[in-house]
Coordinates of C-alpha atoms and ligand atoms in Angstrom, one line a residue:
Chain A
M33 CA 123.5 201.3 -171.2
T34 CA 121.7 204.4 -170.2
P35 CA 122.7 206.5 -167.2
R36 CA 120.3 206.1 -164.3
S37 CA 118.3 209.1 -163.4
S38 CA 118.3 208.6 -159.6
R39 CA 122.0 209.0 -159.2
T40 CA 121.8 212.4 -157.4
S41 CA 119.8 211.1 -154.5
R42 CA 122.2 208.2 -153.6
T43 CA 123.2 208.3 -149.9
A44 CA 126.1 206.7 -148.2
G45 CA 123.7 204.4 -146.4
H46 CA 123.6 201.0 -148.2
L47 CA 125.6 199.2 -150.9
L48 CA 124.3 196.4 -153.1
G49 CA 126.6 193.4 -153.1
I50 CA 126.6 190.1 -155.0
D51 CA 128.2 186.8 -154.2
R52 CA 129.5 186.1 -157.7
V53 CA 130.1 182.5 -157.0
A54 CA 126.6 181.8 -155.8
C55 CA 124.8 184.0 -158.4
D56 CA 123.4 181.8 -161.2
G57 CA 122.3 184.7 -163.3
R58 CA 118.5 184.2 -163.5
G59 CA 118.2 187.9 -163.3
L60 CA 115.3 188.1 -160.9
C61 CA 117.1 191.1 -159.3
A62 CA 117.1 193.0 -162.5
E63 CA 113.4 192.5 -162.8
L64 CA 112.7 193.7 -159.3
L65 CA 115.3 196.5 -159.2
P66 CA 115.8 197.7 -162.8
E67 CA 116.9 201.1 -161.5
L68 CA 120.1 199.5 -160.1
V69 CA 120.6 196.2 -161.9
E70 CA 121.1 195.5 -165.6
L71 CA 121.9 192.1 -167.1
D72 CA 124.8 191.3 -169.4
E73 CA 124.4 189.2 -172.5
W74 CA 124.5 186.0 -170.4
G75 CA 122.0 187.2 -167.9
Y76 CA 124.4 188.1 -165.1
P77 CA 123.8 191.3 -163.2
V78 CA 125.7 194.5 -163.9
I79 CA 125.6 197.1 -161.1
H80 CA 127.1 200.4 -162.3
D81 CA 126.8 202.1 -158.9
A82 CA 126.4 200.0 -155.8
R83 CA 125.1 202.8 -153.7
V84 CA 121.4 202.4 -153.0
P85 CA 119.4 205.6 -152.9
A86 CA 117.0 205.9 -149.9
E87 CA 113.9 205.8 -152.0
L88 CA 114.9 202.5 -153.5
L89 CA 115.8 200.8 -150.2
T90 CA 112.5 199.0 -150.0
H91 CA 112.8 197.7 -153.5
A92 CA 116.4 196.7 -152.9
R93 CA 115.4 194.7 -149.7
R94 CA 112.7 193.0 -151.7
A95 CA 115.2 192.0 -154.4
V96 CA 117.6 190.7 -151.8
A97 CA 114.9 188.6 -150.3
A98 CA 113.8 187.3 -153.7
C99 CA 117.2 186.1 -154.9
P100 CA 116.7 182.3 -155.1
V101 CA 120.3 181.5 -154.1
L102 CA 120.8 184.2 -151.5
A103 CA 123.6 185.8 -153.7
L104 CA 122.3 189.4 -153.4
R105 CA 123.0 191.4 -150.2
L106 CA 122.8 194.9 -148.7
D107 CA 125.9 196.0 -147.0
R108 CA 126.1 199.0 -144.7
A109 CA 128.4 201.6 -146.3
R110 CA 131.3 202.5 -144.2
A111 CA 131.6 206.2 -143.3
Chain B
M115 CA 183.7 188.5 -158.8
N116 CA 186.1 190.4 -156.5
Q117 CA 183.8 192.6 -154.6
P118 CA 184.4 194.2 -151.2
H119 CA 182.4 192.5 -148.6
P120 CA 179.1 194.5 -148.8
D121 CA 178.5 194.3 -145.1
T122 CA 181.5 196.5 -144.6
L123 CA 180.0 199.3 -146.7
P124 CA 177.9 201.7 -144.6
A125 CA 174.6 202.1 -146.3
A126 CA 175.0 205.9 -146.3
L127 CA 178.0 205.5 -148.7
T128 CA 176.1 203.5 -151.2
R129 CA 172.8 205.4 -151.1
A130 CA 172.0 209.0 -151.9
V131 CA 168.7 209.7 -150.2
P132 CA 168.5 209.7 -146.4
V133 CA 164.8 210.0 -145.6
S134 CA 164.5 209.1 -142.0
T135 CA 166.1 210.3 -138.8
L136 CA 166.2 206.8 -137.3
P137 CA 169.6 205.2 -136.9
V138 CA 170.8 203.5 -140.0
H139 CA 172.3 200.0 -139.3
A140 CA 174.7 198.8 -141.9
G141 CA 172.6 196.2 -143.8
P142 CA 173.4 193.7 -146.4
D143 CA 173.7 196.0 -149.4
G144 CA 175.5 194.0 -152.0
P145 CA 176.8 194.9 -155.4
Y146 CA 174.3 196.8 -157.6
G147 CA 172.1 197.5 -154.6
S148 CA 171.3 193.8 -154.1
R149 CA 169.8 192.8 -150.7
L150 CA 167.8 189.7 -151.2
L151 CA 170.2 188.5 -153.9
H152 CA 173.3 189.6 -152.0
G153 CA 174.3 186.0 -151.2
W154 CA 174.1 185.1 -154.9
F155 CA 176.5 187.9 -155.8
A156 CA 178.8 186.7 -153.1
T157 CA 178.9 183.0 -153.9
G158 CA 177.0 182.4 -157.1
G159 CA 174.8 179.7 -155.6
P160 CA 172.1 179.0 -153.1
A161 CA 172.8 180.0 -149.5
G162 CA 172.5 177.0 -147.0
L163 CA 171.6 177.6 -143.4
A164 CA 175.2 178.0 -142.2
E165 CA 176.1 180.5 -144.9
H166 CA 172.8 182.3 -144.2
L167 CA 173.5 182.6 -140.5
G168 CA 177.0 183.7 -141.2
R169 CA 175.8 186.5 -143.4
Y170 CA 172.8 187.7 -141.4
G171 CA 172.9 186.1 -138.0
Q172 CA 169.7 184.7 -136.4
A173 CA 166.4 186.3 -137.0
P174 CA 165.6 188.6 -134.1
L175 CA 162.4 186.8 -133.0
P176 CA 160.4 188.7 -130.4
D177 CA 159.5 186.9 -127.2
G178 CA 156.2 185.4 -126.3
K179 CA 153.1 184.3 -128.1
R180 CA 151.4 187.7 -128.2
P181 CA 151.5 189.9 -131.3
S182 CA 154.7 192.0 -131.5
M183 CA 153.8 195.6 -132.1
P184 CA 157.5 196.9 -132.4
L185 CA 158.0 194.7 -135.4
I186 CA 154.8 195.8 -137.0
H187 CA 155.8 199.4 -136.4
A188 CA 159.1 198.8 -138.0
V189 CA 157.4 197.4 -141.1
E190 CA 155.0 200.3 -141.2
E191 CA 157.9 202.7 -140.8
A192 CA 159.8 201.0 -143.6
G193 CA 156.9 201.4 -146.0
L194 CA 157.2 197.8 -147.2
T195 CA 154.4 196.9 -149.7
G196 CA 153.4 193.5 -150.9
R197 CA 155.4 192.0 -153.8
G198 CA 152.7 189.5 -154.8
G199 CA 150.9 191.9 -157.1
A200 CA 148.7 194.4 -155.4
A201 CA 151.5 196.4 -153.6
F202 CA 149.3 196.8 -150.5
P203 CA 151.1 198.2 -147.4
T204 CA 152.4 195.1 -145.5
G205 CA 152.4 196.8 -142.1
R206 CA 148.8 197.6 -142.4
K207 CA 148.0 194.0 -143.2
L208 CA 150.1 192.7 -140.3
R209 CA 148.3 195.1 -138.0
S210 CA 144.8 194.1 -139.1
V211 CA 145.6 190.4 -138.5
A212 CA 147.4 191.1 -135.1
E213 CA 144.4 193.2 -133.8
R214 CA 142.0 190.3 -134.2
R215 CA 141.2 188.0 -131.4
G216 CA 142.9 184.7 -130.9
P217 CA 145.8 183.0 -132.5
A218 CA 146.4 183.8 -136.1
V219 CA 147.7 181.8 -139.1
V220 CA 150.4 182.8 -141.6
V221 CA 150.2 181.6 -145.2
V222 CA 153.4 182.1 -147.2
N223 CA 152.5 182.4 -150.9
G224 CA 155.3 180.8 -153.0
M225 CA 153.0 179.8 -155.8
E226 CA 154.2 182.3 -158.4
S227 CA 151.4 181.5 -160.9
E228 CA 152.4 184.3 -163.2
P229 CA 154.1 182.5 -166.2
A230 CA 156.2 185.6 -167.0
S231 CA 157.7 185.7 -163.5
Q232 CA 160.6 183.8 -162.1
K233 CA 161.5 186.0 -159.2
D234 CA 159.9 183.9 -156.4
E235 CA 161.4 180.7 -157.8
S236 CA 164.8 182.4 -157.9
L237 CA 164.5 183.8 -154.4
L238 CA 163.4 180.5 -153.0
H239 CA 166.3 178.8 -154.7
L240 CA 169.0 181.3 -153.7
A241 CA 167.8 182.5 -150.3
P242 CA 165.3 180.1 -148.8
H243 CA 166.2 181.0 -145.3
L244 CA 165.5 184.7 -145.8
V245 CA 161.9 183.7 -146.7
L246 CA 161.7 181.2 -143.8
D247 CA 163.1 183.9 -141.4
G248 CA 160.5 186.3 -142.7
S249 CA 157.7 183.8 -142.2
A250 CA 158.8 183.1 -138.6
L251 CA 159.0 186.9 -137.9
A252 CA 155.6 187.6 -139.5
A253 CA 154.2 184.7 -137.4
A254 CA 155.6 186.3 -134.3
A255 CA 154.4 189.8 -135.3
V256 CA 150.8 188.7 -135.7
G257 CA 150.8 186.1 -132.9
A258 CA 150.4 183.1 -135.2
A259 CA 150.0 179.5 -134.0
A260 CA 150.7 178.0 -137.5
V261 CA 152.8 178.8 -140.6
H262 CA 151.9 177.3 -144.0
L263 CA 154.2 177.6 -147.0
C264 CA 152.3 177.0 -150.3
L265 CA 154.4 175.8 -153.3
P266 CA 153.3 174.7 -156.8
R267 CA 153.1 171.1 -157.6
S268 CA 154.9 171.7 -160.9
R269 CA 158.2 172.5 -159.1
A270 CA 159.2 169.3 -157.4
D271 CA 162.9 170.3 -157.0
Q272 CA 161.8 173.4 -155.2
V273 CA 159.5 171.5 -152.9
R274 CA 162.4 169.1 -152.0
A275 CA 164.8 171.9 -151.3
L276 CA 162.3 173.8 -149.1
L277 CA 161.4 170.6 -147.2
A278 CA 165.1 170.1 -146.5
A279 CA 165.6 173.7 -145.5
V280 CA 162.7 173.5 -143.0
E281 CA 164.1 170.2 -141.6
E282 CA 167.6 171.7 -141.2
R283 CA 166.1 174.6 -139.3
G284 CA 164.2 172.1 -137.1
R285 CA 167.4 170.3 -136.2
A286 CA 169.1 173.6 -135.5
G287 CA 166.1 174.6 -133.3
I288 CA 165.8 178.1 -134.7
D289 CA 162.1 178.3 -135.4
R290 CA 159.5 178.4 -132.7
L291 CA 156.8 177.1 -135.1
P292 CA 157.6 174.4 -137.6
V293 CA 156.8 175.6 -141.1
Q294 CA 154.3 173.3 -142.8
V295 CA 155.1 172.9 -146.5
H296 CA 152.1 172.3 -148.9
V297 CA 152.0 171.4 -152.5
L298 CA 149.1 172.8 -154.5
P299 CA 147.9 172.6 -158.1
H300 CA 149.6 175.2 -160.2
H301 CA 147.0 177.3 -162.0
Y302 CA 146.7 181.0 -162.5
V303 CA 144.1 181.5 -159.8
S304 CA 145.0 178.7 -157.5
S305 CA 147.5 181.1 -155.9
E306 CA 145.0 183.8 -155.1
E307 CA 144.8 184.2 -151.4
T308 CA 141.3 182.8 -150.9
S309 CA 142.2 179.8 -153.0
L310 CA 145.1 179.0 -150.7
V311 CA 142.9 179.4 -147.7
R312 CA 140.2 177.2 -149.2
W313 CA 142.8 174.5 -150.1
L314 CA 144.4 174.6 -146.7
N315 CA 140.9 174.1 -145.2
G316 CA 140.6 170.9 -147.2
G317 CA 138.8 172.3 -150.3
E318 CA 139.7 173.1 -153.9
A319 CA 142.3 175.7 -154.7
R320 CA 139.6 178.0 -156.2
P321 CA 138.9 181.5 -155.0
M322 CA 136.1 182.1 -152.6
A323 CA 133.6 184.9 -152.5
T324 CA 134.5 187.6 -149.9
P325 CA 133.7 188.8 -147.3
P326 CA 134.9 187.4 -145.0
R327 CA 138.4 188.2 -146.2
P328 CA 141.3 185.9 -144.9
F329 CA 142.4 188.4 -142.3
E330 CA 139.0 188.1 -140.7
K331 CA 138.3 184.4 -141.1
G332 CA 140.8 182.3 -143.0
V333 CA 142.6 179.0 -142.3
D334 CA 140.7 177.0 -139.6
G335 CA 138.5 180.1 -139.3
R336 CA 141.4 182.0 -137.8
P337 CA 142.6 185.5 -138.8
T338 CA 145.0 184.7 -141.6
L339 CA 147.9 186.7 -143.0
V340 CA 148.7 185.8 -146.6
D341 CA 152.0 187.2 -147.9
N342 CA 154.2 186.8 -150.9
V343 CA 157.6 185.1 -150.3
E344 CA 159.5 188.2 -151.5
T345 CA 157.6 190.4 -149.1
L346 CA 158.5 188.2 -146.2
A347 CA 162.2 188.1 -147.2
H348 CA 162.2 191.9 -147.1
L349 CA 160.5 191.8 -143.7
A350 CA 163.3 189.5 -142.5
L351 CA 165.9 192.2 -143.3
I352 CA 163.8 195.0 -141.9
A353 CA 163.6 193.1 -138.6
R354 CA 167.4 193.0 -138.5
Y355 CA 168.5 196.2 -140.0
G356 CA 165.6 198.6 -139.3
P357 CA 163.3 200.8 -141.4
A358 CA 165.9 203.5 -142.0
W359 CA 168.2 201.0 -143.6
F360 CA 165.3 199.7 -145.7
R361 CA 164.4 203.2 -146.8
S362 CA 168.0 204.0 -147.8
A363 CA 167.3 202.3 -151.1
G364 CA 164.6 203.3 -153.5
R365 CA 162.7 206.6 -152.9
P366 CA 160.7 208.1 -150.1
D367 CA 157.4 207.2 -151.7
A368 CA 158.7 203.9 -153.0
P369 CA 161.2 202.6 -150.5
G370 CA 163.4 199.5 -150.8
T371 CA 164.4 197.2 -153.5
T372 CA 162.2 194.8 -155.5
L373 CA 162.8 191.8 -157.7
V374 CA 161.9 192.0 -161.4
T375 CA 161.8 189.4 -164.1
V376 CA 162.7 190.7 -167.5
S377 CA 162.1 188.8 -170.7
G378 CA 161.3 189.3 -174.4
A379 CA 163.6 191.3 -176.7
V380 CA 166.5 191.9 -174.3
R381 CA 170.0 190.5 -174.6
S382 CA 170.0 188.6 -171.3
P383 CA 166.6 187.9 -169.8
G384 CA 166.5 187.1 -166.1
V385 CA 165.7 188.2 -162.6
H386 CA 167.2 191.4 -161.1
E387 CA 166.9 193.3 -157.9
I388 CA 166.3 197.0 -158.4
P389 CA 165.8 200.0 -156.1
L390 CA 162.1 200.9 -156.5
G391 CA 161.8 204.0 -158.7
T392 CA 164.4 202.8 -161.2
P393 CA 163.2 203.8 -164.7
V394 CA 161.9 200.9 -166.7
G395 CA 164.5 201.7 -169.4
A396 CA 167.3 201.3 -166.9
V397 CA 165.9 197.9 -165.8
L398 CA 166.0 196.7 -169.4
E399 CA 169.6 197.8 -169.5
L400 CA 170.4 195.5 -166.6
S401 CA 169.2 192.7 -168.8
G402 CA 171.7 193.7 -171.5
G403 CA 169.4 196.2 -173.1
P404 CA 167.0 195.7 -176.0
S405 CA 168.1 193.1 -178.6
W406 CA 166.0 194.9 -181.2
P407 CA 164.2 198.2 -181.4
L408 CA 161.2 198.0 -179.1
A409 CA 157.6 198.7 -179.8
A410 CA 156.0 198.2 -176.4
V411 CA 156.6 196.8 -172.9
L412 CA 154.2 194.6 -171.0
V413 CA 154.5 195.9 -167.4
G414 CA 153.3 193.7 -164.4
G415 CA 152.6 190.4 -166.1
F416 CA 149.6 188.7 -167.7
F417 CA 147.4 191.0 -165.5
G418 CA 149.5 193.9 -166.5
S419 CA 149.5 196.8 -168.9
W420 CA 151.0 197.4 -172.3
L421 CA 152.8 200.7 -172.6
P422 CA 154.4 202.1 -175.8
A423 CA 158.2 201.5 -175.5
D424 CA 159.1 205.2 -175.7
Q425 CA 156.8 206.0 -172.8
A426 CA 157.6 202.9 -170.8
V427 CA 161.4 203.4 -170.7
R428 CA 161.0 206.7 -169.0
V429 CA 158.5 205.6 -166.3
P430 CA 160.0 204.9 -162.8
F431 CA 159.2 201.5 -161.5
S432 CA 157.0 202.5 -158.6
K433 CA 153.3 201.9 -157.8
A434 CA 152.4 205.6 -158.0
E435 CA 154.3 206.5 -161.2
L436 CA 153.3 203.3 -163.0
A437 CA 149.7 204.1 -162.0
A438 CA 150.0 207.5 -163.5
A439 CA 151.1 205.9 -166.7
G440 CA 148.2 203.4 -166.6
A441 CA 150.2 200.5 -165.3
G442 CA 151.2 198.8 -162.0
P443 CA 154.2 196.8 -160.7
G444 CA 152.2 193.6 -160.5
A445 CA 154.5 190.7 -160.0
G446 CA 157.5 192.7 -161.1
V447 CA 157.3 191.5 -164.7
L448 CA 158.7 193.3 -167.8
V449 CA 158.3 191.8 -171.2
A450 CA 159.9 193.8 -174.1
L451 CA 158.1 193.5 -177.4
P452 CA 160.2 194.1 -180.4
H453 CA 159.1 196.1 -183.5
G454 CA 157.7 193.7 -186.0
A455 CA 156.1 191.4 -183.4
C456 CA 152.3 191.6 -183.2
G457 CA 151.0 193.0 -179.9
L458 CA 147.5 192.0 -180.8
T459 CA 148.4 188.4 -181.4
E460 CA 150.5 188.3 -178.2
T461 CA 147.6 189.6 -176.3
A462 CA 145.1 187.2 -177.9
R463 CA 147.3 184.3 -176.8
V464 CA 147.5 185.5 -173.2
L465 CA 143.8 186.1 -173.1
D466 CA 143.1 182.6 -174.4
Y467 CA 145.3 181.3 -171.6
L468 CA 143.6 183.4 -168.9
A469 CA 140.2 182.4 -170.1
A470 CA 141.2 178.7 -169.8
Q471 CA 142.5 179.4 -166.3
S472 CA 139.2 180.8 -165.0
A473 CA 137.9 178.9 -162.0
R474 CA 134.5 179.0 -163.8
Q475 CA 132.6 179.9 -160.7
C476 CA 131.4 183.4 -161.6
G477 CA 129.2 184.0 -164.7
P478 CA 130.9 187.2 -165.8
C479 CA 134.4 185.5 -165.7
R480 CA 133.2 182.1 -167.0
F481 CA 131.4 183.5 -170.0
G482 CA 132.9 187.0 -170.4
L483 CA 136.5 186.0 -170.5
P484 CA 136.3 183.3 -173.3
A485 CA 134.1 185.8 -175.3
V486 CA 136.7 188.5 -175.0
A487 CA 139.5 186.1 -175.8
E488 CA 137.5 184.9 -178.9
D489 CA 136.9 188.5 -180.1
F490 CA 140.6 189.3 -179.6
R491 CA 141.5 186.3 -181.7
L492 CA 139.2 187.5 -184.5
L493 CA 140.8 190.9 -184.2
A494 CA 144.4 189.7 -184.2
G495 CA 143.9 187.2 -187.0
G496 CA 141.6 189.0 -189.4
R497 CA 139.8 192.2 -190.5
P498 CA 137.5 193.2 -187.7
D499 CA 134.5 195.3 -188.6
G500 CA 133.0 198.1 -186.4
G501 CA 130.6 195.5 -184.9
L502 CA 133.3 193.3 -183.6
M503 CA 135.3 196.3 -182.1
D504 CA 132.2 197.7 -180.4
R505 CA 131.3 194.3 -178.9
L506 CA 134.9 193.7 -177.8
R507 CA 135.2 197.1 -176.1
R508 CA 131.8 196.6 -174.4
R509 CA 132.7 193.1 -173.2
V510 CA 136.2 194.3 -171.9
G511 CA 134.5 197.1 -170.0
L512 CA 132.1 194.7 -168.3
L513 CA 134.8 192.4 -166.8
P514 CA 136.2 194.4 -163.9
G515 CA 134.7 194.1 -160.5
R516 CA 132.4 191.3 -161.5
G517 CA 134.2 188.2 -160.2
A518 CA 134.8 186.8 -156.8
C519 CA 138.5 187.3 -157.4
R520 CA 140.3 189.9 -159.5
H521 CA 141.1 187.5 -162.4
P522 CA 138.6 189.2 -164.8
D523 CA 139.9 192.6 -163.7
G524 CA 143.5 191.7 -164.7
A525 CA 142.4 190.2 -168.0
S526 CA 140.4 193.3 -168.8
R527 CA 143.3 195.6 -168.0
L528 CA 145.6 193.6 -170.4
A529 CA 143.0 193.8 -173.2
A530 CA 142.1 197.4 -172.7
T531 CA 145.8 198.6 -172.6
A532 CA 146.5 196.5 -175.7
L533 CA 143.7 198.2 -177.6
A534 CA 145.1 201.6 -176.6
T535 CA 148.8 200.8 -177.1
F536 CA 148.3 199.0 -180.4
A537 CA 145.6 201.3 -181.8
D538 CA 147.6 201.7 -185.0
D539 CA 147.7 198.0 -185.5
V540 CA 143.9 197.8 -184.8
R541 CA 143.4 200.4 -187.6
H542 CA 145.7 198.4 -189.9
H543 CA 143.8 195.2 -189.2
E544 CA 140.5 197.0 -189.9
R545 CA 141.8 198.4 -193.3
L546 CA 144.1 195.6 -194.5
G547 CA 144.0 192.7 -192.1
P548 CA 147.0 191.3 -190.2
C549 CA 150.6 192.1 -191.0
P550 CA 153.3 189.4 -191.2
G551 CA 154.1 189.9 -187.5
A552 CA 150.9 188.1 -186.6
T553 CA 152.4 184.7 -187.6
G554 CA 155.9 185.4 -186.2
R555 CA 157.5 183.6 -183.2
P556 CA 155.7 184.3 -179.9
V557 CA 157.4 186.7 -177.5
I558 CA 155.4 186.2 -174.3
P559 CA 155.9 182.8 -172.7
V560 CA 152.4 181.4 -172.6
P561 CA 152.3 177.9 -171.1
G562 CA 150.7 175.2 -173.2
G563 CA 149.8 171.9 -171.7
P564 CA 146.8 170.8 -169.7
G565 CA 144.8 173.4 -167.7
P566 CA 142.8 173.3 -164.6
E567 CA 139.9 171.5 -166.3
Q568 CA 142.2 168.5 -166.9
E569 CA 144.3 168.7 -163.8
G570 CA 141.7 169.6 -161.3
W571 CA 141.8 171.9 -158.3
R572 CA 142.8 169.6 -155.5
Ligands
FMN691 C1 144.3 185.5 -159.9 C2 145.3 185.9 -158.8 C3 146.5 185.2 -158.7 C4 147.5 185.5 -157.8 N1 148.7 184.8 -157.7 C5 149.6 185.1 -156.8 C6 150.8 184.4 -156.8 O1 151.1 183.5 -157.6 N2 151.7 184.7 -155.8 C7 151.5 185.8 -154.9 O2 152.3 186.0 -154.0 N3 150.3 186.4 -154.9 C8 149.4 186.2 -155.9 N4 148.2 186.8 -155.9 C9 147.9 187.9 -154.9 C10 147.4 187.2 -153.6 O3 146.0 187.0 -153.7 C11 147.8 187.9 -152.3 O4 147.3 189.2 -152.5 C12 149.3 188.0 -152.1 O5 149.8 186.8 -151.9 C13 149.5 188.8 -150.8 O6 150.8 189.0 -150.6 P1 151.6 190.4 -150.5 O7 150.7 191.3 -149.8 O8 152.9 190.1 -149.9 O9 151.8 190.8 -152.0 C14 147.2 186.6 -156.9 C15 146.0 187.3 -157.0 C16 145.1 187.0 -158.0 C17 143.9 187.8 -158.1
SF4_692 S1 118.5 187.2 -158.4 FE1 120.3 186.4 -157.4 S2 121.0 184.7 -158.6 FE2 119.6 185.9 -159.9 S3 120.9 187.3 -161.1 FE3 120.2 188.4 -159.3 S4 121.9 188.0 -157.8 FE4 122.1 186.5 -159.4
SF4_693 S1 136.3 185.6 -161.0 FE1 136.8 183.9 -162.3 S2 138.7 183.1 -161.5 FE2 137.9 184.4 -160.0 S3 136.6 183.1 -158.7 FE3 135.2 183.9 -160.2 S4 135.3 182.4 -161.9 FE4 137.1 182.0 -160.5

């Protein structure tokens, strides 16, 4: 697991969340958002830091929309 | 036992640390600082309604159907924290339910799924009316329209006793809301708060993904307070005797008393009530002291932490100080592991059990837990190589925060603290394989028998 390079630019804006019951581990999110999502050995997402940097917000939105079981979501971070 | 009637002892005489300027009412401080177990010290048996009312009087129920802020203030001032595992401030929980719109629901968690704990069972046996008072008071505090008491299907006697207690209160007309008693499947995660909510809503007693959390949208879609039975029993006393009395036991940052279950290598295992902040070593002494030199202590329960014995005995039993030592109060469980027993084998057995208890809804728990349990079995029973240890550490590190409930987090904590506390044993296994302790008699009471896959979730 390599540290992500974009960590410095993370803002308090959005958090990536997963409904772990709904998620069936196909890993589409890791394909669309490799900067934030890795997969474990069974194909389930690992998110080391849920904060979404501003420059990845569009990609994150795309991944959320692409999740086939609506398990991925973007939450507004609380101040 | 020929004790002075504890009600006649002013709290100030029996306690050293006044921490509040509020008036101190004389509360039910019994022998050895007992409050919840006071009745037991007085009579040696369960307290029926008449005895209960004789000792404590009626619960001071506030008027009306609206939430009762003075009671919530009292609980906040008292500093009561949940006794179901997470030690979350109870006053804050009451407030967040009370502040939501519409009538709320109270769920009383008497499930006690932790196999190494007997404190809730003991409390419900000895002082059922304290728990039921606390339930009624919590319901009044948050403005609830329904109270549900959840009990495990495996304890038929307890269910009968509580049904009888509820009926007796009904006849005496002392509760505004009838407590509804429910009997649920008894699995490790069927007692998690969202499992209770889901079951009460007609579903399976398996955890649900959050948000919404129960306080937002729980039973019947209502704001729902879920509290442990012991938490509510303390609340029943705070409502009567006030926060200053509550704080006259324990310590400023860890006020009150708490129930603990001590087992393993102690002379007389059992349930005790201790002031929070009592050093773990002193708690073991209450159980007759170690029956054998100790190697380690499991603190908290199956979700708990292993601490080396010499460190554990010095740690005060409070959330902050246990956290500083890498542990937590959990369900108030202490298991003493004697020298010669194998902490790795003990841990492997518990992990096996926890893996089998997974609700198998979330991938990381469903696949990760059995994999960690299997790795641990290989470590405990054989000569692990570097590959196994790397894989095990990586898998343990990937469990927390990746389930709908905190089941994998608890299992991860147990495994990680075992690897740290029994590091010498791990090295021994790597060089020479297991020692004779690995095949000795088990110390931790891991239930056998059918699991959720056979018994189902409804
Ligand atoms: C897997 C799991 C099992 C739990 N089992 C129990 C239990 O048996 N009894 C209990 O009171 N709380 C249990 N809890 C904690 C409850 O979810 C909930 O936090 C608690 O009942 C709240 O009460 P408290 O604030 O009074 O502690 C469990 C939590 C988890 C994650
Ligand atoms: S795309 Fe959705 S279902 Fe697939 S792994 Fe990601 S979160 Fe899970
Ligand atoms: S984390 Fe495990 S026990 Fe908890 S809900 Fe998911 S599968 Fe069930």
